[in-house]
Amino acid sequence: MSPSLLVTRRLPTSVEARLAESYDVTLNPSDVPLSSAELADAMQRFDALMPTVSDRLDASILGSQKRQVTIVANVGVGFSNIDVAVARELGITVSNTPDVLTDATADIALLLLLSSTRGATAAERKLREGRWDGFSLVDGLGMSVQGKVLGIVGMGRIGRATARRASLALGMSVVFFNRSPVTGLDFEATQLESLDQLLALADVVSVHVPGGGEAPIIGAKELAAMKPTAHLINTARGDSVDQDALIQALATKSIAGAGLDVFLDEPNVPDTLRALDNVTLLPHVGSATQEVRTAMGMLAADNLDAFFAGNELPSPV
Ligand code: DGY
């Protein structure tokens, strides 16, 4: 008998078709996120779960009485939606989908970097709202990025890919903060000893840490340490930045701008943030290409296949 599998959200058709061949699969054609009660119920009714960032699998859900799920194959590189420590204690295997989304997410970081530094959101609003009076030599001037300093916070796969693009394609000078030493980069970049050093130097700060930490790595103190001309980019997780402190910093112009693809309580984005002109907001689309979402689904399926065949997983957490 095929293992039973619940896929919590819609995936590209080719992924769903592959899963249907090997599993007794339940899909979610409506694509409406499951409630906590539905997730807890699923823990008791399926052998495997394929969730994603919108499914919060905390201790109470993972520890459901009469649990049947033995593997959670997350579609996403980030897994702060899953209490991995509890899963480990309970003997539930967890996997994720690294690598396949690195380039796409770094592309979005660059898009936000350019959008923020060139004031694209304010400019587009002006045009769409019929407020553009014509070409001007002095209105709406942004900041050139060539020769400016990009500070990468967290030099993992996506941090490196972002830094590489900024260095080689945009001519930015890269500094980074990472807890462990980083070697073997194929572009110029300087590792700094502290986040404070980075914040003092950077013209653009780009966050690439996993999230799920006890406190945001960029809080009010860190925002205050940034240059007033600097921009903050976040394509990682909403809880890596103190959102209220960021809104305050943008509203008072204590930093120049921001580009965000992730938020504290998705899909809720505060009106106070949406009203600001000096921030570009994207609805968590870092990995949203046909190719990448297909590759993510296929990698999650590879993890499931390996697990049920008793083989080593390609990407265990
Ligand atoms: C990831 O893979 O972590 C992206 O944020 C989408 O979930």
Coordinates of C-alpha atoms and ligand atoms in Angstrom, one line a residue:
M1 CA 0.0 0.0 0.0
S2 CA 1.3 3.5 -0.9
P3 CA 2.0 5.8 2.1
S4 CA -0.7 8.4 2.6
L5 CA 0.4 12.0 2.0
L6 CA -1.2 15.4 2.6
V7 CA 0.1 18.3 0.5
T8 CA -1.1 21.4 2.3
R9 CA -0.9 23.9 -0.6
R10 CA -1.1 23.7 -4.4
L11 CA 2.1 22.9 -6.3
P12 CA 2.9 23.0 -10.0
T13 CA 0.9 20.3 -11.9
S14 CA 4.0 18.2 -12.7
V15 CA 4.8 17.9 -9.0
E16 CA 1.3 17.0 -8.0
A17 CA 1.2 14.4 -10.9
R18 CA 4.4 12.8 -9.7
L19 CA 3.2 12.6 -6.1
A20 CA -0.1 11.0 -7.2
E21 CA 1.9 8.2 -8.9
S22 CA 3.7 7.1 -5.7
Y23 CA 1.5 8.1 -2.8
D24 CA -2.1 7.9 -1.7
V25 CA -2.1 11.7 -2.0
T26 CA -4.6 14.3 -0.7
L27 CA -4.1 17.6 -2.5
N28 CA -5.5 21.0 -1.7
P29 CA -7.1 22.3 -4.9
S30 CA -8.6 25.4 -3.1
D31 CA -5.1 26.4 -2.0
V32 CA -6.6 27.8 1.2
P33 CA -4.1 27.5 4.1
L34 CA -5.1 24.8 6.6
S35 CA -6.2 25.9 10.1
S36 CA -4.2 24.7 13.2
A37 CA -7.1 22.2 13.9
E38 CA -6.9 20.8 10.4
L39 CA -3.1 20.4 10.7
A40 CA -3.4 18.7 14.0
D41 CA -6.0 16.4 12.5
A42 CA -3.8 15.6 9.6
M43 CA -1.0 14.6 11.9
Q44 CA -3.3 11.7 13.0
R45 CA -4.5 10.7 9.5
F46 CA -1.5 10.7 7.2
D47 CA 1.9 9.0 7.0
A48 CA 3.6 12.1 5.6
L49 CA 3.0 15.8 5.4
M50 CA 4.2 18.2 2.7
P51 CA 3.8 21.7 4.2
T52 CA 5.3 25.1 3.4
V53 CA 6.0 28.4 5.1
S54 CA 2.3 29.2 5.6
D55 CA 1.8 26.1 7.9
R56 CA 2.8 26.6 11.5
L57 CA 3.8 23.2 12.9
D58 CA 4.4 24.0 16.5
A59 CA 4.8 21.6 19.5
S60 CA 1.1 21.2 20.1
I61 CA 0.5 20.2 16.5
L62 CA 3.5 17.9 16.1
G63 CA 2.8 16.3 19.4
S64 CA -0.8 15.4 18.5
Q65 CA -2.2 12.4 20.3
K66 CA -2.2 9.2 18.1
R67 CA 0.2 10.9 15.6
Q68 CA 0.7 8.9 12.4
V69 CA 3.0 11.3 10.5
T70 CA 6.6 10.2 10.5
I71 CA 8.0 12.7 7.9
V72 CA 7.4 16.4 7.3
A73 CA 8.9 17.3 3.8
N74 CA 8.8 21.1 3.9
V75 CA 8.5 22.9 0.6
G76 CA 10.9 25.7 1.3
V77 CA 14.5 26.2 2.4
G78 CA 13.4 28.1 5.6
F79 CA 11.9 25.9 8.3
S80 CA 11.2 28.4 11.0
N81 CA 7.5 27.4 10.6
I82 CA 8.4 24.0 12.1
D83 CA 9.5 23.3 15.7
V84 CA 12.4 21.2 14.6
A85 CA 13.6 20.5 18.1
V86 CA 10.3 19.0 19.0
A87 CA 10.1 17.0 15.8
R88 CA 13.5 15.6 16.6
E89 CA 12.5 14.6 20.1
L90 CA 9.4 12.9 18.7
G91 CA 11.3 11.1 16.0
I92 CA 9.7 12.9 13.2
T93 CA 12.0 13.4 10.2
V94 CA 12.0 16.9 8.6
S95 CA 13.5 17.9 5.2
N96 CA 13.7 21.2 3.3
T97 CA 14.5 22.4 -0.2
P98 CA 17.8 24.2 -0.2
D99 CA 19.9 25.3 -3.3
V100 CA 17.1 25.1 -5.9
L101 CA 15.8 28.6 -4.9
T102 CA 19.1 30.3 -4.2
D103 CA 19.4 32.2 -7.5
A104 CA 15.8 33.2 -7.7
T105 CA 15.8 34.6 -4.1
A106 CA 19.1 36.5 -4.7
D107 CA 17.5 38.0 -7.9
I108 CA 14.6 39.3 -5.7
A109 CA 17.1 40.7 -3.2
L110 CA 18.7 42.6 -6.0
L111 CA 15.4 43.7 -7.4
L112 CA 14.5 45.2 -4.0
L113 CA 18.0 46.7 -3.6
L114 CA 17.6 48.5 -6.9
S115 CA 14.0 49.5 -6.3
S116 CA 14.8 50.9 -2.9
T117 CA 17.9 52.8 -3.9
R118 CA 16.3 54.3 -7.0
G119 CA 13.0 55.1 -5.3
A120 CA 11.0 52.9 -7.7
T121 CA 7.9 52.6 -5.5
A122 CA 7.5 56.3 -5.1
A123 CA 8.2 56.9 -8.8
E124 CA 5.7 54.3 -10.0
R125 CA 3.0 55.6 -7.6
K126 CA 3.5 59.1 -8.9
L127 CA 3.0 58.0 -12.5
R128 CA 0.1 55.6 -11.8
E129 CA -1.7 58.2 -9.7
G130 CA -1.4 60.8 -12.5
R131 CA 1.0 63.0 -10.5
W132 CA 3.9 63.0 -13.0
D133 CA 4.3 66.4 -14.5
G134 CA 7.1 65.4 -16.9
F135 CA 10.8 64.9 -17.0
S136 CA 12.8 66.6 -14.3
L137 CA 16.6 66.9 -13.7
V138 CA 16.2 67.2 -10.0
D139 CA 13.1 65.4 -8.8
G140 CA 13.1 61.9 -7.3
L141 CA 16.8 61.4 -7.4
G142 CA 18.0 58.0 -6.0
M143 CA 21.4 56.7 -5.0
S144 CA 23.8 55.1 -7.4
V145 CA 25.0 51.7 -6.1
Q146 CA 28.3 51.5 -8.0
G147 CA 31.1 51.7 -5.5
K148 CA 28.7 51.7 -2.6
V149 CA 29.0 49.2 0.3
L150 CA 26.7 46.3 0.6
G151 CA 26.6 44.7 4.0
I152 CA 25.3 41.1 4.0
V153 CA 24.0 39.8 7.3
G154 CA 24.3 36.0 7.1
M155 CA 26.6 34.7 4.4
G156 CA 24.9 31.4 3.6
R157 CA 23.9 30.3 0.1
I158 CA 21.5 33.1 -0.6
G159 CA 23.7 35.8 1.1
R160 CA 26.6 34.7 -1.1
A161 CA 24.5 34.7 -4.3
T162 CA 23.2 38.1 -3.5
A163 CA 26.7 39.4 -2.7
R164 CA 28.2 37.9 -5.8
R165 CA 25.6 39.6 -8.1
A166 CA 26.0 42.9 -6.3
S167 CA 29.8 42.7 -6.6
L168 CA 30.2 41.4 -10.1
A169 CA 27.1 42.9 -11.8
L170 CA 26.6 46.1 -9.9
G171 CA 30.2 47.0 -8.9
M172 CA 29.3 47.2 -5.2
S173 CA 31.9 46.6 -2.5
V174 CA 30.8 43.8 -0.2
V175 CA 31.3 43.4 3.5
F176 CA 29.5 40.7 5.6
F177 CA 28.8 39.5 9.1
N178 CA 28.6 35.8 9.7
R179 CA 28.9 33.8 12.9
S180 CA 31.4 31.3 11.5
P181 CA 34.4 32.1 9.2
V182 CA 33.6 32.1 5.4
T183 CA 36.2 31.2 2.9
G184 CA 36.4 30.2 -0.8
L185 CA 34.4 33.1 -2.2
D186 CA 35.0 33.7 -5.9
F187 CA 34.5 37.5 -5.6
E188 CA 35.9 40.2 -3.3
A189 CA 34.2 40.5 0.1
T190 CA 35.4 41.3 3.6
Q191 CA 34.2 39.5 6.6
L192 CA 33.7 41.9 9.6
E193 CA 33.9 40.9 13.2
S194 CA 30.7 42.5 14.3
L195 CA 27.3 43.5 13.1
D196 CA 27.9 47.0 14.5
Q197 CA 30.9 47.4 12.1
L198 CA 28.8 46.4 9.2
L199 CA 25.9 48.7 10.1
A200 CA 28.3 51.7 10.4
L201 CA 29.8 51.0 7.0
A202 CA 27.0 49.7 4.8
D203 CA 25.0 51.8 2.3
V204 CA 22.7 48.8 1.8
V205 CA 22.1 46.1 4.5
S206 CA 20.7 42.8 3.2
V207 CA 19.4 40.3 5.7
H208 CA 19.9 36.5 5.0
V209 CA 19.5 34.8 8.3
P210 CA 17.1 31.9 8.8
G211 CA 14.6 33.5 11.2
G212 CA 12.9 31.8 14.1
G213 CA 15.4 33.3 16.6
E214 CA 14.5 34.6 20.0
A215 CA 14.9 38.3 18.9
P216 CA 15.2 40.0 15.6
I217 CA 18.8 40.4 14.5
I218 CA 17.8 43.9 13.2
G219 CA 16.1 45.7 16.0
A220 CA 15.6 49.4 16.9
K221 CA 19.3 49.6 18.1
E222 CA 20.6 48.2 14.8
L223 CA 18.3 50.4 12.7
A224 CA 19.6 53.5 14.7
A225 CA 23.2 52.4 13.9
M226 CA 22.6 52.5 10.1
K227 CA 23.5 55.5 8.1
P228 CA 20.6 57.9 7.4
T229 CA 21.3 57.4 3.7
A230 CA 21.2 53.5 4.0
H231 CA 18.6 51.0 2.8
L232 CA 17.5 47.7 4.4
I233 CA 16.6 44.7 2.3
N234 CA 14.9 41.6 3.8
T235 CA 14.2 38.5 1.7
A236 CA 14.7 36.0 4.6
R237 CA 12.0 36.0 7.3
G238 CA 9.8 38.7 8.8
D239 CA 10.9 38.0 12.3
S240 CA 14.5 38.8 11.5
V241 CA 13.7 42.5 11.6
D242 CA 11.7 44.4 14.2
Q243 CA 8.9 45.5 12.0
D244 CA 7.5 48.2 14.2
A245 CA 11.0 49.7 14.7
L246 CA 11.5 49.6 10.9
I247 CA 8.2 51.4 10.2
Q248 CA 9.3 54.1 12.7
A249 CA 12.8 54.3 11.1
L250 CA 11.3 54.7 7.6
A251 CA 8.6 57.1 8.7
T252 CA 11.1 59.4 10.5
K253 CA 13.6 58.9 7.6
S254 CA 16.3 57.7 10.1
I255 CA 17.1 55.3 7.2
A256 CA 16.5 56.2 3.6
G257 CA 14.5 53.2 2.4
A258 CA 13.8 49.5 2.5
G259 CA 12.8 46.6 0.3
L260 CA 10.9 43.8 1.9
D261 CA 9.7 40.4 0.6
V262 CA 8.8 39.0 4.0
F263 CA 6.7 40.2 7.0
L264 CA 6.1 39.4 10.6
D265 CA 2.5 38.1 10.4
E266 CA 2.0 37.1 6.7
P267 CA -0.2 37.9 4.9
N268 CA -1.0 40.9 7.2
V269 CA 1.1 43.9 6.3
P270 CA 0.4 46.9 8.5
D271 CA -1.3 49.9 6.9
T272 CA 1.4 52.2 8.3
L273 CA 4.0 50.2 6.3
R274 CA 1.9 50.1 3.1
A275 CA 1.3 53.9 3.3
L276 CA 5.1 54.7 3.1
D277 CA 6.7 55.7 -0.2
N278 CA 10.2 54.8 0.8
V279 CA 9.7 51.1 0.9
T280 CA 9.1 48.5 -1.8
L281 CA 6.9 45.7 -0.7
L282 CA 6.6 42.2 -2.3
P283 CA 4.3 39.4 -1.2
H284 CA 6.9 36.7 -0.3
V285 CA 7.9 35.9 -3.9
G286 CA 11.6 35.2 -3.5
S287 CA 11.3 31.7 -5.0
A288 CA 8.2 32.4 -7.1
T289 CA 9.2 31.2 -10.6
Q290 CA 7.6 28.3 -12.4
E291 CA 11.0 26.6 -12.7
V292 CA 12.0 27.1 -9.0
R293 CA 8.6 26.1 -7.5
T294 CA 8.7 23.0 -9.6
A295 CA 12.2 22.2 -8.5
M296 CA 11.2 22.8 -4.8
G297 CA 8.3 20.4 -5.1
M298 CA 10.4 17.8 -6.9
L299 CA 13.1 18.0 -4.2
A300 CA 10.5 17.6 -1.5
A301 CA 9.2 14.6 -3.4
D302 CA 12.8 13.2 -3.6
N303 CA 13.0 13.5 0.2
L304 CA 9.8 11.6 0.7
D305 CA 10.8 8.9 -1.8
A306 CA 14.2 8.4 -0.1
F307 CA 12.5 8.3 3.3
F308 CA 10.0 5.6 2.4
A309 CA 12.7 3.6 0.5
G310 CA 14.8 3.6 3.7
N311 CA 17.6 5.7 1.9
E312 CA 19.5 8.7 3.0
L313 CA 17.5 12.0 2.4
P314 CA 18.9 14.5 -0.2
S315 CA 18.2 17.4 2.1
P316 CA 17.3 16.5 5.7
V317 CA 17.0 19.3 8.2
Ligands
DGY1 C1 11.7 29.5 1.5 O1 12.0 28.6 0.8 O2 12.0 29.5 2.7 C2 10.9 30.6 1.0 O3 10.8 31.7 1.9 C3 9.5 30.1 0.6 O4 9.0 29.4 1.6

